[in-house]
Short mmCIF file of C-alpha atoms (C1' of nucleotides) in Angstrom, two decimals:
data_model
loop_
_atom_site.label_atom_id
_atom_site.label_comp_id
_atom_site.label_asym_id
_atom_site.label_seq_id
_atom_site.Cartn_x
_atom_site.Cartn_y
_atom_site.Cartn_z
CA MET A 177 228.16 -99.56 -109.97
CA PRO A 178 226.63 -96.50 -108.49
CA GLU A 179 227.78 -95.99 -104.92
CA LEU A 180 227.60 -92.77 -102.91
CA PRO A 181 229.83 -90.61 -105.20
CA GLU A 182 228.08 -91.78 -108.36
CA VAL A 183 224.58 -91.25 -106.96
CA GLU A 184 225.63 -87.83 -105.65
CA THR A 185 226.93 -86.93 -109.12
CA ILE A 186 223.77 -88.13 -110.82
CA ALA A 187 221.68 -86.10 -108.36
CA ARG A 188 223.69 -82.95 -109.12
CA THR A 189 223.66 -83.40 -112.89
CA LEU A 190 220.01 -84.44 -113.03
CA ALA A 191 218.75 -81.53 -110.91
CA PRO A 192 218.80 -78.85 -113.67
CA TYR A 193 216.69 -81.07 -115.94
CA VAL A 194 213.94 -81.94 -113.47
CA THR A 195 213.77 -79.24 -110.79
CA GLY A 196 210.55 -77.26 -111.17
CA GLN A 197 209.12 -79.82 -113.57
CA GLN A 198 205.67 -81.25 -112.93
CA ILE A 199 205.23 -84.95 -113.61
CA VAL A 200 202.33 -85.10 -116.01
CA GLY A 201 202.31 -88.79 -116.80
CA GLY A 202 204.42 -91.88 -117.11
CA GLU A 203 204.87 -95.39 -118.34
CA LEU A 204 205.75 -98.49 -116.33
CA ILE A 205 207.37 -100.88 -118.79
CA THR A 206 208.87 -103.48 -116.44
CA ALA A 207 206.42 -104.09 -113.60
CA SER A 208 209.05 -105.34 -111.13
CA THR A 209 210.92 -102.03 -111.32
CA LEU A 210 208.21 -100.36 -109.25
CA GLU A 211 208.35 -101.42 -105.60
CA GLY A 212 206.21 -100.67 -102.61
CA PRO A 213 202.51 -100.06 -102.01
CA MET A 214 202.05 -96.96 -104.17
CA PRO A 215 201.22 -97.00 -107.91
CA LEU A 216 203.17 -94.86 -110.36
CA GLN A 217 200.08 -92.78 -111.04
CA ALA A 218 200.16 -91.47 -107.48
CA ALA A 219 203.10 -89.26 -108.51
CA TYR A 220 201.26 -87.57 -111.37
CA GLY A 221 200.53 -83.91 -110.80
CA TYR A 222 203.40 -83.36 -108.38
CA THR A 223 206.31 -81.02 -109.06
CA VAL A 224 209.95 -81.83 -108.35
CA ASN A 225 211.43 -79.18 -106.08
CA ARG A 226 214.74 -80.80 -105.17
CA VAL A 227 216.98 -83.74 -106.12
CA GLY A 228 218.66 -85.42 -103.18
CA ARG A 229 220.43 -88.55 -102.05
CA ARG A 230 220.33 -90.90 -99.06
CA GLY A 231 223.02 -93.59 -99.12
CA LYS A 232 222.81 -95.08 -102.61
CA LEU A 233 219.23 -93.89 -103.07
CA LEU A 234 218.55 -91.01 -105.42
CA LEU A 235 215.57 -88.95 -104.28
CA LEU A 236 213.24 -86.67 -106.21
CA HIS A 237 211.51 -84.51 -103.59
CA PHE A 238 208.10 -83.11 -104.50
CA ASP A 239 206.34 -79.91 -103.61
CA THR A 240 203.93 -81.07 -100.94
CA VAL A 241 201.07 -79.06 -102.37
CA MET A 242 199.26 -81.24 -104.85
CA ALA A 243 197.90 -79.96 -108.13
CA GLU A 244 194.54 -78.34 -107.46
CA ASN A 245 192.71 -79.97 -110.32
CA ASP A 246 193.16 -83.51 -108.99
CA GLU A 247 189.92 -84.41 -107.27
CA ASN A 248 191.55 -87.20 -105.26
CA SER A 249 194.21 -84.98 -103.77
CA ALA A 250 192.10 -83.85 -100.86
CA LYS A 251 191.84 -87.25 -99.21
CA ALA A 252 194.95 -88.98 -100.54
CA GLU A 253 198.07 -89.16 -98.41
CA PRO A 254 200.57 -86.61 -99.81
CA ILE A 255 203.37 -87.99 -101.96
CA LEU A 256 206.77 -86.91 -100.64
CA GLY A 257 208.69 -87.89 -103.76
CA LEU A 258 210.34 -90.76 -105.57
CA ALA A 259 213.23 -92.98 -104.45
CA PHE A 260 215.45 -94.66 -107.04
CA HIS A 261 217.94 -97.44 -106.31
CA LEU A 262 220.18 -97.94 -109.35
CA ARG A 263 221.78 -101.14 -108.03
CA MET A 264 224.49 -101.94 -110.56
CA THR A 265 223.34 -100.87 -114.00
CA GLY A 266 220.51 -98.42 -113.43
CA ARG A 267 220.59 -95.09 -115.29
CA LEU A 268 218.58 -91.88 -115.20
CA PHE A 269 218.53 -89.67 -118.24
CA VAL A 270 216.24 -87.00 -119.67
CA TYR A 271 215.37 -87.43 -123.36
CA PRO A 272 213.56 -85.12 -125.81
CA GLN A 273 209.84 -85.17 -126.36
CA GLY A 274 208.64 -88.20 -128.29
CA THR A 275 211.63 -90.42 -127.53
CA GLU A 276 210.52 -94.06 -127.56
CA PRO A 277 211.62 -96.55 -124.86
CA HIS A 278 214.96 -98.25 -125.41
CA ARG A 279 215.55 -101.97 -125.08
CA HIS A 280 216.34 -101.67 -121.37
CA THR A 281 213.99 -98.83 -120.42
CA ARG A 282 212.01 -99.92 -117.35
CA LEU A 283 210.05 -96.80 -116.48
CA ILE A 284 209.41 -93.36 -117.94
CA LEU A 285 208.19 -90.14 -116.34
CA ASN A 286 206.79 -87.43 -118.60
CA LEU A 287 207.70 -83.88 -117.59
CA CYS A 288 205.56 -80.81 -118.18
CA ASN A 289 208.14 -79.37 -120.61
CA GLY A 290 207.51 -82.36 -122.87
CA LYS A 291 210.78 -84.13 -122.06
CA ARG A 292 210.91 -87.64 -120.66
CA LEU A 293 212.88 -88.98 -117.70
CA PHE A 294 214.01 -92.52 -118.54
CA PHE A 295 214.90 -95.09 -115.89
CA ASP A 296 216.98 -97.65 -117.80
CA ASP A 297 218.49 -100.82 -116.36
CA VAL A 298 220.05 -103.76 -118.20
CA ARG A 299 219.73 -106.27 -115.37
CA LYS A 300 216.28 -105.48 -113.99
CA PHE A 301 217.74 -105.04 -110.51
CA ALA A 302 217.08 -101.33 -110.19
CA ARG A 303 213.97 -100.19 -108.30
CA MET A 304 211.82 -97.12 -107.84
CA ARG A 305 209.39 -96.33 -105.02
CA VAL A 306 206.75 -93.70 -104.56
CA MET A 307 207.38 -92.24 -101.12
CA THR A 308 204.73 -91.37 -98.58
CA GLU A 309 205.12 -91.07 -94.82
CA LYS A 310 203.40 -94.40 -94.38
CA ALA A 311 205.27 -96.17 -97.19
CA LEU A 312 208.62 -95.03 -95.79
CA SER A 313 207.87 -96.24 -92.28
CA ALA A 314 206.92 -99.64 -93.71
CA TRP A 315 210.13 -99.91 -95.78
CA PRO A 316 212.70 -101.87 -93.73
CA PHE A 317 215.66 -100.83 -95.88
CA TRP A 318 214.86 -97.13 -95.46
CA GLN A 319 214.27 -97.52 -91.74
CA SER A 320 217.53 -99.38 -91.15
CA LEU A 321 219.81 -97.11 -93.23
CA GLY A 322 222.86 -96.09 -91.25
CA PRO A 323 224.38 -92.60 -91.02
CA GLU A 324 225.84 -90.70 -93.96
CA PRO A 325 229.63 -91.13 -93.86
CA LEU A 326 230.46 -87.58 -94.94
CA THR A 327 228.44 -85.93 -92.20
CA LEU A 328 228.93 -88.47 -89.40
CA GLY A 329 232.17 -87.03 -88.05
CA LYS A 330 235.25 -88.87 -86.87
CA ASP A 331 234.39 -89.37 -83.22
CA ALA A 332 230.91 -90.70 -83.97
CA PHE A 333 232.34 -92.99 -86.66
CA VAL A 334 234.94 -94.47 -84.30
CA GLU A 335 232.40 -94.99 -81.54
CA HIS A 336 229.93 -96.48 -84.04
CA PHE A 337 232.50 -98.96 -85.41
CA LEU A 338 233.91 -99.93 -82.01
CA ARG A 339 230.55 -101.63 -81.45
CA ALA A 340 230.65 -103.65 -84.69
CA LYS A 341 231.67 -107.27 -85.14
CA GLY A 342 232.92 -109.32 -88.08
CA ASN A 343 235.47 -108.18 -90.64
CA ILE A 344 235.92 -104.54 -91.49
CA LYS A 345 234.98 -104.87 -95.15
CA ALA A 346 231.61 -106.49 -94.39
CA THR A 347 231.01 -103.74 -91.83
CA LEU A 348 231.74 -100.99 -94.36
CA LEU A 349 229.40 -102.63 -96.88
CA ASN A 350 226.59 -103.03 -94.34
CA GLN A 351 224.13 -100.27 -95.24
CA SER A 352 222.57 -100.29 -91.80
CA ARG A 353 225.98 -99.57 -90.30
CA LEU A 354 226.94 -96.88 -92.82
CA ALA A 355 224.96 -95.73 -95.87
CA GLY A 356 226.38 -95.53 -99.39
CA ILE A 357 229.58 -97.60 -99.39
CA GLY A 358 229.97 -100.35 -102.00
CA ASN A 359 232.76 -102.61 -103.15
CA ILE A 360 234.89 -99.96 -104.85
CA TYR A 361 235.07 -97.42 -102.04
CA ALA A 362 235.39 -100.09 -99.36
CA ASP A 363 238.54 -101.47 -101.01
CA GLU A 364 239.98 -98.06 -101.86
CA SER A 365 239.48 -96.60 -98.38
CA LEU A 366 240.89 -99.70 -96.66
CA PHE A 367 244.00 -99.46 -98.82
CA ARG A 368 244.52 -95.82 -97.91
CA ALA A 369 244.00 -96.60 -94.24
CA GLN A 370 246.49 -99.51 -94.55
CA ILE A 371 243.97 -101.98 -93.10
CA LEU A 372 243.41 -105.50 -94.46
CA PRO A 373 239.80 -106.01 -95.62
CA SER A 374 239.68 -109.29 -93.68
CA ALA A 375 240.75 -107.64 -90.42
CA GLN A 376 238.29 -108.14 -87.57
CA VAL A 377 236.78 -104.83 -86.51
CA GLN A 378 237.26 -105.67 -82.87
CA ALA A 379 240.98 -106.12 -83.42
CA LEU A 380 241.35 -102.58 -84.77
CA THR A 381 242.58 -99.73 -82.60
CA GLU A 382 240.80 -96.40 -82.26
CA LYS A 383 243.68 -94.86 -84.17
CA GLN A 384 243.15 -97.28 -87.07
CA LEU A 385 239.42 -96.53 -87.14
CA SER A 386 240.22 -92.84 -87.06
CA MET A 387 242.56 -93.29 -90.04
CA LEU A 388 239.87 -95.27 -91.82
CA TYR A 389 237.36 -92.46 -91.42
CA THR A 390 239.81 -89.93 -92.80
CA ALA A 391 240.63 -92.24 -95.72
CA LEU A 392 236.96 -92.90 -96.42
CA CYS A 393 236.03 -89.21 -96.52
CA THR A 394 239.06 -88.40 -98.66
CA VAL A 395 238.24 -91.12 -101.18
CA LEU A 396 234.54 -90.20 -101.32
CA ASN A 397 235.23 -86.49 -101.75
CA GLU A 398 237.87 -87.08 -104.43
CA ALA A 399 235.50 -89.40 -106.26
CA ILE A 400 232.68 -86.84 -106.13
CA ALA A 401 235.08 -84.21 -107.48
CA GLU A 402 235.86 -86.58 -110.39
CA CYS A 403 232.12 -87.22 -110.99
CA GLY A 404 232.42 -90.83 -109.81
CA SER A 405 233.94 -93.99 -111.25
CA SER A 406 232.84 -95.44 -114.58
CA ILE A 407 233.55 -99.16 -114.82
CA ARG A 408 231.13 -99.89 -117.63
CA ASP A 409 227.54 -98.68 -117.32
CA TYR A 410 227.63 -95.67 -115.06
CA ARG A 411 227.10 -92.23 -116.61
CA THR A 412 226.11 -88.87 -115.17
CA ALA A 413 222.72 -87.44 -116.14
CA ASN A 414 224.63 -85.49 -118.80
CA GLY A 415 225.83 -88.75 -120.35
CA ASP A 416 229.43 -88.23 -119.25
CA ALA A 417 231.64 -90.89 -117.71
CA GLY A 418 233.31 -90.30 -114.35
CA ALA A 419 237.08 -90.19 -114.04
CA PHE A 420 237.87 -91.58 -110.59
CA GLN A 421 238.50 -95.07 -112.02
CA ASN A 422 241.81 -93.65 -113.26
CA LYS A 423 242.85 -93.07 -109.65
CA PHE A 424 242.12 -96.51 -108.23
CA ASN A 425 244.91 -97.91 -106.09
CA VAL A 426 243.48 -101.42 -105.76
CA TYR A 427 239.99 -101.95 -107.22
CA GLY A 428 240.28 -103.99 -110.45
CA ARG A 429 244.08 -103.99 -110.19
CA ALA A 430 244.76 -107.52 -108.88
CA GLY A 431 248.07 -108.84 -110.22
CA GLN A 432 249.35 -105.34 -110.89
CA ALA A 433 251.95 -103.46 -108.85
CA CYS A 434 250.99 -101.60 -105.67
CA THR A 435 251.17 -97.86 -106.30
CA VAL A 436 253.03 -97.42 -103.01
CA CYS A 437 255.40 -100.39 -102.57
CA ALA A 438 255.30 -101.99 -106.06
CA ARG A 439 254.53 -105.45 -104.71
CA THR A 440 251.87 -107.47 -106.53
CA LEU A 441 248.29 -106.73 -105.44
CA GLN A 442 246.33 -109.80 -104.37
CA LYS A 443 242.71 -110.81 -104.88
CA SER A 444 240.46 -112.76 -102.55
CA LYS A 445 236.84 -113.06 -101.47
CA VAL A 446 235.83 -111.11 -98.38
CA ALA A 447 232.19 -110.75 -97.35
CA GLY A 448 231.32 -112.63 -100.56
CA ARG A 449 232.85 -109.85 -102.67
CA THR A 450 235.88 -109.77 -104.90
CA THR A 451 238.46 -107.91 -102.85
CA VAL A 452 241.84 -106.49 -103.90
CA PHE A 453 244.51 -105.46 -101.41
CA CYS A 454 248.24 -105.01 -100.92
CA PRO A 455 249.60 -107.73 -98.62
CA SER A 456 252.55 -105.51 -97.78
CA CYS A 457 250.96 -102.11 -97.12
CA GLN A 458 247.79 -103.33 -95.38
CA HIS A 459 247.71 -104.97 -91.95
CA CYS A 460 245.34 -106.43 -89.39
"C1'" DA B 73 220.14 -111.82 -82.59
"C1'" DG B 74 223.46 -111.17 -85.54
"C1'" DA B 75 226.71 -112.87 -88.87
"C1'" DT B 76 227.05 -115.34 -93.22
"C1'" DC B 77 225.50 -117.51 -97.55
"C1'" DT B 78 222.69 -117.68 -101.85
"C1'" DA B 79 219.39 -116.16 -105.45
"C1'" DC B 80 218.19 -112.65 -108.34
"C1'" DC B 81 219.52 -110.90 -113.46
"C1'" DT B 82 221.92 -110.31 -118.08
"C1'" DG B 83 225.80 -108.71 -121.00
"C1'" DG B 84 230.52 -109.31 -121.56
"C1'" DT B 85 234.58 -112.15 -121.22
"C1'" DT B 86 237.11 -116.42 -120.94
"C1'" DG B 87 238.11 -121.21 -121.99
"C1'" DC B 88 237.76 -125.38 -124.54
"C1'" DT C 75 233.70 -120.36 -134.89
"C1'" DG C 76 230.50 -121.81 -131.38
"C1'" DC C 77 228.92 -122.51 -127.15
"C1'" DA C 78 229.13 -123.27 -122.26
"C1'" DA C 79 230.82 -121.54 -118.01
"C1'" DC C 80 231.88 -117.87 -115.36
"C1'" DC C 81 231.96 -113.09 -113.59
"C1'" DA C 82 230.23 -108.54 -111.94
"C1'" DG C 83 227.52 -106.86 -107.41
"C1'" DG C 84 223.50 -104.69 -103.67
"C1'" DT C 85 220.02 -106.43 -101.30
"C1'" DA C 86 216.22 -109.72 -99.66
"C1'" DG C 87 215.55 -113.72 -97.67
"C1'" DA C 88 217.19 -117.97 -95.90
"C1'" DT C 89 220.40 -120.31 -93.13
"C1'" DC C 90 223.82 -120.95 -89.68
#
DNA sequence: AGATCTACCTGGTTGC
DNA sequence: TGCAACCAGGTAGATC
């Protein structure tokens, strides 16, 4: 389940394969994978100059100067790049020239070196968008994305969360509050901050929120250093699994012993998500 | 208006 | 063994 650390890892490992490559063609295999007003063809002729990330979105940024031989380029709105949301099972991988689509390949981009960027997804949830200025301003999800947790800073985080309502886990998962956090890193950071996932945000002290920010950044940075967490589908663009799943304190460990106090970890539903916590170490 | 619930989707696992 | 039921989860859209 690609969250911030996984998408960041994919961006870093994908960059060497696609940076400087012109997109010379493509193939849309599953129509629903392409979202937004722009057709796939609009991206043809552009060159990738940077691979980035915004929340859980992976971004291929284009050179803004369009290929000179495209007669439509003069009037067309410039294409800023491509935005990929991997949802749960999406994958990006560069294959050799001539590789045929796999069973779950949804979209392919042909690179000028002959290789092919595959966008695979078992569950058909993943999406790609062609980004223009206009298309981005008309995309509610993009417009409402909250700040990046790793660059927000502690004071801004605390102030930002003091204004939130509802339980803390739902708040962490809300992408318009904070971008990039999913089920794994919500549970892991709440454990480290010793806060119950069901705790109401308004009942938390500034000190608790401060601890939560420290825990969140620590968990995210450790996970990035381990190339993310591989539960089942996730792989880097090199095909490698991440290793942070070996360091989980709570996620997927219901019924097992707490790594701190050895009491049995409990499972419940919070914000409609399976949630694991230590009833002894974590408090309201 | 903002919080909360459900559908979307399919492979893997569990239970009878 | 076979098959049905259930589970995973991020977001859009509906509902409260």
